[in-house]
PDB file of C-alpha atoms in Angstrom:
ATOM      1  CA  UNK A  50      14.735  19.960  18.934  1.00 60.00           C
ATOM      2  CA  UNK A  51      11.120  18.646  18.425  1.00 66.00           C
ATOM      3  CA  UNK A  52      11.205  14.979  18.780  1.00 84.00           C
ATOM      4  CA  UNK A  53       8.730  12.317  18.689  1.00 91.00           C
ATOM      5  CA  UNK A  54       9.257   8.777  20.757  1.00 94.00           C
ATOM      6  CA  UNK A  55       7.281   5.980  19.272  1.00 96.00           C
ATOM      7  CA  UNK A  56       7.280   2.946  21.452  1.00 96.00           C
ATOM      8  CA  UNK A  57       7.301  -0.495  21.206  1.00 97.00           C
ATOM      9  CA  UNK A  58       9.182  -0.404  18.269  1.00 95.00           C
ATOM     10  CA  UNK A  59       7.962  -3.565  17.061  1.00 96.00           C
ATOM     11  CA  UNK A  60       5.155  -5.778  18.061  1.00 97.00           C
ATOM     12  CA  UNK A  61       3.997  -9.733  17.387  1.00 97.00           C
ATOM     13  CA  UNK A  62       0.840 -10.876  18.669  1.00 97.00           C
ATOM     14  CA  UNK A  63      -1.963 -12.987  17.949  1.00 98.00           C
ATOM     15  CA  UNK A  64      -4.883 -12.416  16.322  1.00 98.00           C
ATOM     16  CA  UNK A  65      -7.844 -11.193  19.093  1.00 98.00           C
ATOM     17  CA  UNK A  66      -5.039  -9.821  21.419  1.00 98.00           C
ATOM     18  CA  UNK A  67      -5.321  -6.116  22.601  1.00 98.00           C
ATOM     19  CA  UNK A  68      -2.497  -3.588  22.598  1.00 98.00           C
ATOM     20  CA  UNK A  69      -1.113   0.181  22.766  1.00 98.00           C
ATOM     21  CA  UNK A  70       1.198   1.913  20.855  1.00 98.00           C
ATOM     22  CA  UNK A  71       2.413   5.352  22.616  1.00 98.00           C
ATOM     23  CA  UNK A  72       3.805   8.494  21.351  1.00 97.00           C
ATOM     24  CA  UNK A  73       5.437  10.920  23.250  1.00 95.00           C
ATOM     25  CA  UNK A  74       7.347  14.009  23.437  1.00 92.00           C
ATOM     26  CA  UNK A  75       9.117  16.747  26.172  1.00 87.00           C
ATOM     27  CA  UNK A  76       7.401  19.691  23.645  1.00 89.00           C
ATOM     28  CA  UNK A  77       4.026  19.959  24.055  1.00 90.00           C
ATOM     29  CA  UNK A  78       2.052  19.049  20.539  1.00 86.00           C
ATOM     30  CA  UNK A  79      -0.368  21.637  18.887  1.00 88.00           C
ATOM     31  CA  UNK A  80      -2.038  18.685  16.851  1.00 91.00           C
ATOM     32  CA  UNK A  81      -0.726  14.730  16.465  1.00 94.00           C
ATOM     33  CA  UNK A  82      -1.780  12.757  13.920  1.00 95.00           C
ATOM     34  CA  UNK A  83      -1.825   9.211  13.287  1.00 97.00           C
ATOM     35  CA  UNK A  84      -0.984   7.185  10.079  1.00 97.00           C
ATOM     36  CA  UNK A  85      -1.235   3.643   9.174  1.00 97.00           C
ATOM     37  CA  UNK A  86       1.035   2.195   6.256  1.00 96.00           C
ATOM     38  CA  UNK A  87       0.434  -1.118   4.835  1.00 94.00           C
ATOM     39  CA  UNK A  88       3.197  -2.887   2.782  1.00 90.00           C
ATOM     40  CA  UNK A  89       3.471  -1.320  -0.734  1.00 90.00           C
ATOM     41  CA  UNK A  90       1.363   1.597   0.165  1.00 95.00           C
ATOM     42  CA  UNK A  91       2.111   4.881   1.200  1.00 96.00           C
ATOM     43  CA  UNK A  92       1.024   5.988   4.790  1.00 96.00           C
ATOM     44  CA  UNK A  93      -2.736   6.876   5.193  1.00 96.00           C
ATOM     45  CA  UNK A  94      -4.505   9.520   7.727  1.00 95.00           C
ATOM     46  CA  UNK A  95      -6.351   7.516  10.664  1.00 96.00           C
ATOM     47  CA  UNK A  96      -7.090  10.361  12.730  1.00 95.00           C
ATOM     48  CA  UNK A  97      -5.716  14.270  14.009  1.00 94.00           C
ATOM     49  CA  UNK A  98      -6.147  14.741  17.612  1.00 95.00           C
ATOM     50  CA  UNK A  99      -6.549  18.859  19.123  1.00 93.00           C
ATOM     51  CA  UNK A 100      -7.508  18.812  22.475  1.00 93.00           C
ATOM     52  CA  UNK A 101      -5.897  17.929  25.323  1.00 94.00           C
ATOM     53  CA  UNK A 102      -7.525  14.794  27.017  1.00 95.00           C
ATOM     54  CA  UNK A 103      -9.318  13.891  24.053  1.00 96.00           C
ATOM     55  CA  UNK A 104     -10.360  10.489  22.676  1.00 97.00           C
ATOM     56  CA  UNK A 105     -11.077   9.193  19.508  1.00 97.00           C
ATOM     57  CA  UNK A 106     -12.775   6.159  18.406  1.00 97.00           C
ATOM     58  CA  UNK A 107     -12.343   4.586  15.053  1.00 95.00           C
ATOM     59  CA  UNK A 108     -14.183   1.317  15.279  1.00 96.00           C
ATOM     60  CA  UNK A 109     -11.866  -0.686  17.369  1.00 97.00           C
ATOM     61  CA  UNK A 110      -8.998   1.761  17.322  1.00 98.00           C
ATOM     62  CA  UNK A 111      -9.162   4.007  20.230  1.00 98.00           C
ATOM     63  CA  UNK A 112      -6.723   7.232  20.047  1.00 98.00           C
ATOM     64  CA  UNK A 113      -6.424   9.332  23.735  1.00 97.00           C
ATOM     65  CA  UNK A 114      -4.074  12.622  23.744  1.00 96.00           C
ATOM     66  CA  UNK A 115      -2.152  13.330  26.749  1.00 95.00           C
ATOM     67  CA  UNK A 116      -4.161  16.335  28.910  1.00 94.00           C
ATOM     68  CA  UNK A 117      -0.668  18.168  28.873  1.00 93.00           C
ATOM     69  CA  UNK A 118      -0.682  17.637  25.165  1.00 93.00           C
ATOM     70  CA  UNK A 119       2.947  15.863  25.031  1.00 94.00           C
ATOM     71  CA  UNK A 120       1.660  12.145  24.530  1.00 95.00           C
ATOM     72  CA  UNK A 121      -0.905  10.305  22.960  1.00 97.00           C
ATOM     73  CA  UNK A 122      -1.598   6.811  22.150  1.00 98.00           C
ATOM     74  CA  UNK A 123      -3.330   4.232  20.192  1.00 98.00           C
ATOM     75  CA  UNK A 124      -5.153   1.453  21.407  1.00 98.00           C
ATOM     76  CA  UNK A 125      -6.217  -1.428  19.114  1.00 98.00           C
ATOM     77  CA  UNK A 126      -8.973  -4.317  20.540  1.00 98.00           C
ATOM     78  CA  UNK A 127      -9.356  -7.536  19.766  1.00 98.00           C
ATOM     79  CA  UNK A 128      -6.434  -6.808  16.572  1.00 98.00           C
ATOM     80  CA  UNK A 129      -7.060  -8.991  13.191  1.00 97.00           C
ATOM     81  CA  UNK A 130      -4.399  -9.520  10.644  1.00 96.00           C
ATOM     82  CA  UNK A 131      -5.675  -6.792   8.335  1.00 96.00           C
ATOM     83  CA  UNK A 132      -4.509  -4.122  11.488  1.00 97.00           C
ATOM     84  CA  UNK A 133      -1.096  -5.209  10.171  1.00 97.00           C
ATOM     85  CA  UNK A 134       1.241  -2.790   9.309  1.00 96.00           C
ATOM     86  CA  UNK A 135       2.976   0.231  10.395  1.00 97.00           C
ATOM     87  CA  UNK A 136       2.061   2.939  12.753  1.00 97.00           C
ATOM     88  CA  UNK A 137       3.234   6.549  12.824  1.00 97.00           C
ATOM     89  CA  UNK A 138       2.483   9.513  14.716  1.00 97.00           C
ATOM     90  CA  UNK A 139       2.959  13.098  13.210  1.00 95.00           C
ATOM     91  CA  UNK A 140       3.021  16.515  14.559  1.00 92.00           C
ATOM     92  CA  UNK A 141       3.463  20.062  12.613  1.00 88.00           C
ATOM     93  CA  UNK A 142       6.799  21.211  12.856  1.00 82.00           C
ATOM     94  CA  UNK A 143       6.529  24.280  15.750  1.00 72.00           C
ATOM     95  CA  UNK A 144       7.868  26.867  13.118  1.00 73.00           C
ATOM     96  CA  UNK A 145       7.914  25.416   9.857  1.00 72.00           C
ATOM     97  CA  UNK A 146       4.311  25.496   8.315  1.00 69.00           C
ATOM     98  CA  UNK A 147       3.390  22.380   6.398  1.00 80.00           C
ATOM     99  CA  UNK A 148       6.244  19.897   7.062  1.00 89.00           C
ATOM    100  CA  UNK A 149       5.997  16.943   9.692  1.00 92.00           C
ATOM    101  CA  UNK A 150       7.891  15.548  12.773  1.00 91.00           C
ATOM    102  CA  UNK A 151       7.273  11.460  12.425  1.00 94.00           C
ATOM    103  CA  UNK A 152       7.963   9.053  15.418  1.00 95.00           C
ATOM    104  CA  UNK A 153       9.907   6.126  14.501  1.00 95.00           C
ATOM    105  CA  UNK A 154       7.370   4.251  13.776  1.00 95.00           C
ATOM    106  CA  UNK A 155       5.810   0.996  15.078  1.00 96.00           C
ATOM    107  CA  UNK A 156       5.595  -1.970  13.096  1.00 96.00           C
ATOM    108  CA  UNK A 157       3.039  -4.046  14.161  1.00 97.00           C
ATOM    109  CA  UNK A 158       2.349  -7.531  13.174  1.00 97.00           C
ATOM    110  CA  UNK A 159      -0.963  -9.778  13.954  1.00 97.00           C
ATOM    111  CA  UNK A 160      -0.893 -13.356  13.440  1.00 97.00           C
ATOM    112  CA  UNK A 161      -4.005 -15.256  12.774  1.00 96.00           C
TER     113      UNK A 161
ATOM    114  CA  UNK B 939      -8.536  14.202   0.397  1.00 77.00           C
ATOM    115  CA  UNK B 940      -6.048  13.980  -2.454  1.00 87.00           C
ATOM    116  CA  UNK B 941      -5.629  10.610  -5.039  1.00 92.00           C
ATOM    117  CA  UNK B 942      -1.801  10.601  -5.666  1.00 96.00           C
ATOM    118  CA  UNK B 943      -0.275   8.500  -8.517  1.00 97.00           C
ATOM    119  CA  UNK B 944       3.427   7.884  -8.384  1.00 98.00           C
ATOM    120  CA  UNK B 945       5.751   6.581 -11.490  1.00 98.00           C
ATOM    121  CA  UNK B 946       7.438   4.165 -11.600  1.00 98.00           C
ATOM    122  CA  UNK B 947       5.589   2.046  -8.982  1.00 97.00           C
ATOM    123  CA  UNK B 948       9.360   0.431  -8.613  1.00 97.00           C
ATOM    124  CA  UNK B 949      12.648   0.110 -10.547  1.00 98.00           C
ATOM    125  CA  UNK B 950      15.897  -1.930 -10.413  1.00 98.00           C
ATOM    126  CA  UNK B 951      18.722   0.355 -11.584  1.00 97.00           C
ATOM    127  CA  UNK B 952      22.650   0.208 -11.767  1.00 97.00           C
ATOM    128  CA  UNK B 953      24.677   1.993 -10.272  1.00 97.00           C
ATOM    129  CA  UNK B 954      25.921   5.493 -11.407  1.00 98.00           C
ATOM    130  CA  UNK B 955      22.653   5.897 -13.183  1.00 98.00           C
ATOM    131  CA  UNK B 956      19.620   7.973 -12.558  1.00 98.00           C
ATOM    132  CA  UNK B 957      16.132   7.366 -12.147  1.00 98.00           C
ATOM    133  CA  UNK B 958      13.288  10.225 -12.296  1.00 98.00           C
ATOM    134  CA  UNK B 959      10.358   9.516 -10.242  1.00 98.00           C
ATOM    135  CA  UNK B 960       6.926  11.684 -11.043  1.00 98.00           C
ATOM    136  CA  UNK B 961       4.211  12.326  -8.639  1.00 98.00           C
ATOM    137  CA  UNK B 962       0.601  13.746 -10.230  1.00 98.00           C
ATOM    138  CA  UNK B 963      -1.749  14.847  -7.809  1.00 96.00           C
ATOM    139  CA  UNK B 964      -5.171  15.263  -8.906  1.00 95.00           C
ATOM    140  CA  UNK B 965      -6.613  18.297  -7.676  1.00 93.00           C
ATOM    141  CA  UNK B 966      -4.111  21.572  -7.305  1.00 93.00           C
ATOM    142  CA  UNK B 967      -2.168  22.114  -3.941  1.00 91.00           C
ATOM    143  CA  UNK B 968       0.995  24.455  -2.986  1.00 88.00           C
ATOM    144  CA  UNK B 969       3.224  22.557  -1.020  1.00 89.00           C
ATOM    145  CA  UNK B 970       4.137  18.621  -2.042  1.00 94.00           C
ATOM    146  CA  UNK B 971       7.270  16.380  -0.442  1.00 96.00           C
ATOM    147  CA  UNK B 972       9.664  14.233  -1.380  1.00 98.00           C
ATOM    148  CA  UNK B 973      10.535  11.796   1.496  1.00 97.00           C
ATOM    149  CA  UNK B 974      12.534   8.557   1.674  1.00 97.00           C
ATOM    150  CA  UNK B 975      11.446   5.353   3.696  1.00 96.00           C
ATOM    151  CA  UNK B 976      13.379   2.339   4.454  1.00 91.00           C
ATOM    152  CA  UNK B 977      11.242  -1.068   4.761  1.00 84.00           C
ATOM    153  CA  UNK B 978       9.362  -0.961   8.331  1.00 85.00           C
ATOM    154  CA  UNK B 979      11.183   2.363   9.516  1.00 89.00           C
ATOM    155  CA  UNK B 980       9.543   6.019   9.895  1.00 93.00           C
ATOM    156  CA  UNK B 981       9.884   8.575   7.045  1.00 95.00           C
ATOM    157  CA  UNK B 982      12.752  11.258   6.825  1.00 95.00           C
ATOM    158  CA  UNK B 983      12.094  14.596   4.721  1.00 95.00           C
ATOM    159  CA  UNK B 984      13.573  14.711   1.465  1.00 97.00           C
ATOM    160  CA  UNK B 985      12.699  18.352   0.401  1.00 96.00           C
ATOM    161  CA  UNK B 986       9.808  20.380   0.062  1.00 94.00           C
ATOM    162  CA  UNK B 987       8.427  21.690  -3.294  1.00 93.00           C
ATOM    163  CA  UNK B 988       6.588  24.505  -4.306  1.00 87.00           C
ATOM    164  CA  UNK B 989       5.209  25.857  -7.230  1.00 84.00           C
ATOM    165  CA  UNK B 990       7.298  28.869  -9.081  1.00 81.00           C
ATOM    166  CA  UNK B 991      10.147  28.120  -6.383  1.00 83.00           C
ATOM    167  CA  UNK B 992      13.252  25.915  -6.125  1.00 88.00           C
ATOM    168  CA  UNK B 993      12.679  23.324  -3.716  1.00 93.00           C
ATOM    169  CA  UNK B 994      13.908  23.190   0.095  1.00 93.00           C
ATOM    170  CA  UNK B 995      16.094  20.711   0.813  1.00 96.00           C
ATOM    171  CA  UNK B 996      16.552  19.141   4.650  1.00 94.00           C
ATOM    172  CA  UNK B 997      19.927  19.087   6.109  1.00 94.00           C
ATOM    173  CA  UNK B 998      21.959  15.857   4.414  1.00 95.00           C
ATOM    174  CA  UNK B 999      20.335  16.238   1.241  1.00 97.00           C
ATOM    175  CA  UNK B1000      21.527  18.322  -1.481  1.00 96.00           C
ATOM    176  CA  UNK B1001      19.875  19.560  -5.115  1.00 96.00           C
ATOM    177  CA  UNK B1002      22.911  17.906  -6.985  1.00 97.00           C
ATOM    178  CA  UNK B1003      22.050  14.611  -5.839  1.00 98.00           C
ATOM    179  CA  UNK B1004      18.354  15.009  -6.088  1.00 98.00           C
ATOM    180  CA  UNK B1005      16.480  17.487  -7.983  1.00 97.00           C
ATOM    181  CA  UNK B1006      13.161  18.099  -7.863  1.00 97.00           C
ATOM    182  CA  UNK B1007      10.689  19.809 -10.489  1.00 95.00           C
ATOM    183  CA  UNK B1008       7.566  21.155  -9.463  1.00 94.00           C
ATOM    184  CA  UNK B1009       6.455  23.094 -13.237  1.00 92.00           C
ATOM    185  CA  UNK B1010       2.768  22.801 -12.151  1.00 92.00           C
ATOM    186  CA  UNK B1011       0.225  23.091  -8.773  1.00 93.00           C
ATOM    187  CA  UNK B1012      -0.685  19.079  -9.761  1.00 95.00           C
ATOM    188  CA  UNK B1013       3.165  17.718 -10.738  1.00 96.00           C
ATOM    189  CA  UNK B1014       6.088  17.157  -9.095  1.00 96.00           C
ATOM    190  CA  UNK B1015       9.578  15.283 -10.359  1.00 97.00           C
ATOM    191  CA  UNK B1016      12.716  13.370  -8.177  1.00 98.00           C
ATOM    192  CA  UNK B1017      15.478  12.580  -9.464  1.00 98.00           C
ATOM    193  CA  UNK B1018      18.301  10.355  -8.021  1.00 98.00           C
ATOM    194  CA  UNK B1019      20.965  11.240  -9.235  1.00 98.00           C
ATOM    195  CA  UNK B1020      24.068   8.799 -10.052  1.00 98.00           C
ATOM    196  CA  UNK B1021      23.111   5.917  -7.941  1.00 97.00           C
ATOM    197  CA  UNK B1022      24.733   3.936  -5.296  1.00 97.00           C
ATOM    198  CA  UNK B1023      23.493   0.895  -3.974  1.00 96.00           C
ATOM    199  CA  UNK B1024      22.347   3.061  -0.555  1.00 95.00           C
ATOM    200  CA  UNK B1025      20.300   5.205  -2.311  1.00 97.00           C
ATOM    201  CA  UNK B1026      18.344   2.170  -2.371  1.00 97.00           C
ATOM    202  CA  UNK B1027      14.691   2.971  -0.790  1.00 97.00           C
ATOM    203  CA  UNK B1028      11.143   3.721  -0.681  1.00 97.00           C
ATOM    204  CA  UNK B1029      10.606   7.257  -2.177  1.00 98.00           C
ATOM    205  CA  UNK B1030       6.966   8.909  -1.439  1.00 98.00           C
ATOM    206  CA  UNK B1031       5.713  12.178  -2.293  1.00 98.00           C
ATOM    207  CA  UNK B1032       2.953  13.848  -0.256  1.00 97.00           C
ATOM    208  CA  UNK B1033       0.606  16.877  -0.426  1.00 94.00           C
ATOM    209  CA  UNK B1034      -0.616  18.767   2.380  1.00 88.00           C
ATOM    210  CA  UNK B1035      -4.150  18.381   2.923  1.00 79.00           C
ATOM    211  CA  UNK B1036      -5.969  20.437   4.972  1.00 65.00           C
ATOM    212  CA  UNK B1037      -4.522  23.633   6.474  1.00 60.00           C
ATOM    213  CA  UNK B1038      -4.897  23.743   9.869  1.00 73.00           C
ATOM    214  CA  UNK B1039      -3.465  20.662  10.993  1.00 80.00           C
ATOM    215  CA  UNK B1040      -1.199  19.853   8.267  1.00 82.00           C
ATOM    216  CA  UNK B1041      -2.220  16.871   7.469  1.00 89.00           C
ATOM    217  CA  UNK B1042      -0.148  14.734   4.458  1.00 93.00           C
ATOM    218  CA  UNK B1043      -2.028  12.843   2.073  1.00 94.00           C
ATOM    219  CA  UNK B1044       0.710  10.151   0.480  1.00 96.00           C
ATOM    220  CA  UNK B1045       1.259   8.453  -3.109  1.00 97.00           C
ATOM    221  CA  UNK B1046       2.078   4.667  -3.106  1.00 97.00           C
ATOM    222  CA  UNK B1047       5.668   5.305  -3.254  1.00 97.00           C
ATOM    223  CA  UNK B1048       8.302   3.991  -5.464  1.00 98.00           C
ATOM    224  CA  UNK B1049      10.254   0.945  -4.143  1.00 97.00           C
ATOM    225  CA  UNK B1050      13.655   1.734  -5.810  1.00 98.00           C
ATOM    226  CA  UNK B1051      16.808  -1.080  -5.894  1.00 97.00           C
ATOM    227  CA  UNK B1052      20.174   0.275  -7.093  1.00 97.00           C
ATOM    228  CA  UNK B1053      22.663  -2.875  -7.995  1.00 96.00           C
TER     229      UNK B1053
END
């Protein structure tokens, strides 16, 4: 069964604090994607990652995939109350084109 | 990417009745997907929908208890069907975006309370 593990499930912290949100799996991905949802919205694409050992910078988000391709994770600096929300990670289902495996999701909260 | 519009944006509703949900895409795309969300938790897979065929339903869900039209490439339909208050949820539809990664572009959802 293809599973993705989202960890911390939750996370509090204050406004200029750093942190990392991980995503990982015992299948190895062929693509992960991550998605930010804000309250009353629907989930929206931050990035897709390919390659193993890439990075990815989107302004002060920072996304790394695992060389082996089973883990990647997102690293937020110096977070601001408008990062608030919740994160997801996504992979393609190994033999079902078009549909999604989600991790659990991590809901992230930054105080000012 | 896509601009998805859902209706209703959110509904209270008793129980035992049913509420239709409609999600217009605007630009035409195969595959669109019905998922439900509670508050601050991940997503779980309703069904898929694709034009000209009858939808494909994940294990746990069933077409009784929520049908799904998909008449056009730009339109889809949900229906919950005889409501109980635990069918109480975020509903989202999605499209796929582009093909080689899979990517899901998402409506606003529907933020649905059944008394």
């Amino acid at each position: 069964t293809q599973l993705l593990e989202q960890s911390p499930q939750f996370l509090s912290i204050q406004e200029g604090e750093n942190l990392t949100v991980y995503c990982n799996s015992s299948s190895v991905f062929s693509s992960l994607q991550w998605y930010r949802q804000e309250p009353g919205e629907g989930p929206v694409l931050l990035v897709t990652v390919v390659t193993g050992g890439e990075v990815k910078k989107l302004k002060r988000l920072t996304f790394q995939f695992g060389d082996a391709r089973k883990d990647s994770s997102l690293h937020i600096t110096a977070a601001q109350p408008g990062d608030t929300g919740l994160y997801l990670c996504a992979s393609p289902h190994y033999n079902q084109g078009g549909k999604l495996i989600f991790g659990q999701g991590t809901e992230l909260s930054v105080k000012p | 990417s896509a601009v998805i519009s859902q209706k209703p944006s959110r509904d209270i509703c008793q129980r035992g009745t049913s509420l239709t949900i409609q999600c217009q895409v605007d630009s035409q795309v195969t595959m669109m997907f019905w998922y439900r969300q509670q508050p601050g938790q991940s997503l779980t897979l309703i069904a898929t929908a694709n034009q000209g065929s009858e939808a494909t339903y994940e294990s746990g869900f069933v077409i009784d208890k929520f049908p799904i039209s998909r008449p056009n490439l730009t339109f889809s339909t949900l229906t919950v069907s005889n409501m109980s208050p635990e069918d109480s949820s975020i509903y989202l539809c999605s499209v796929e975006g582009a093909a080689v990664y899979n990517e899901q572009f998402f409506g606003p959802g529907t933020r649905l309370t059944v008394l």
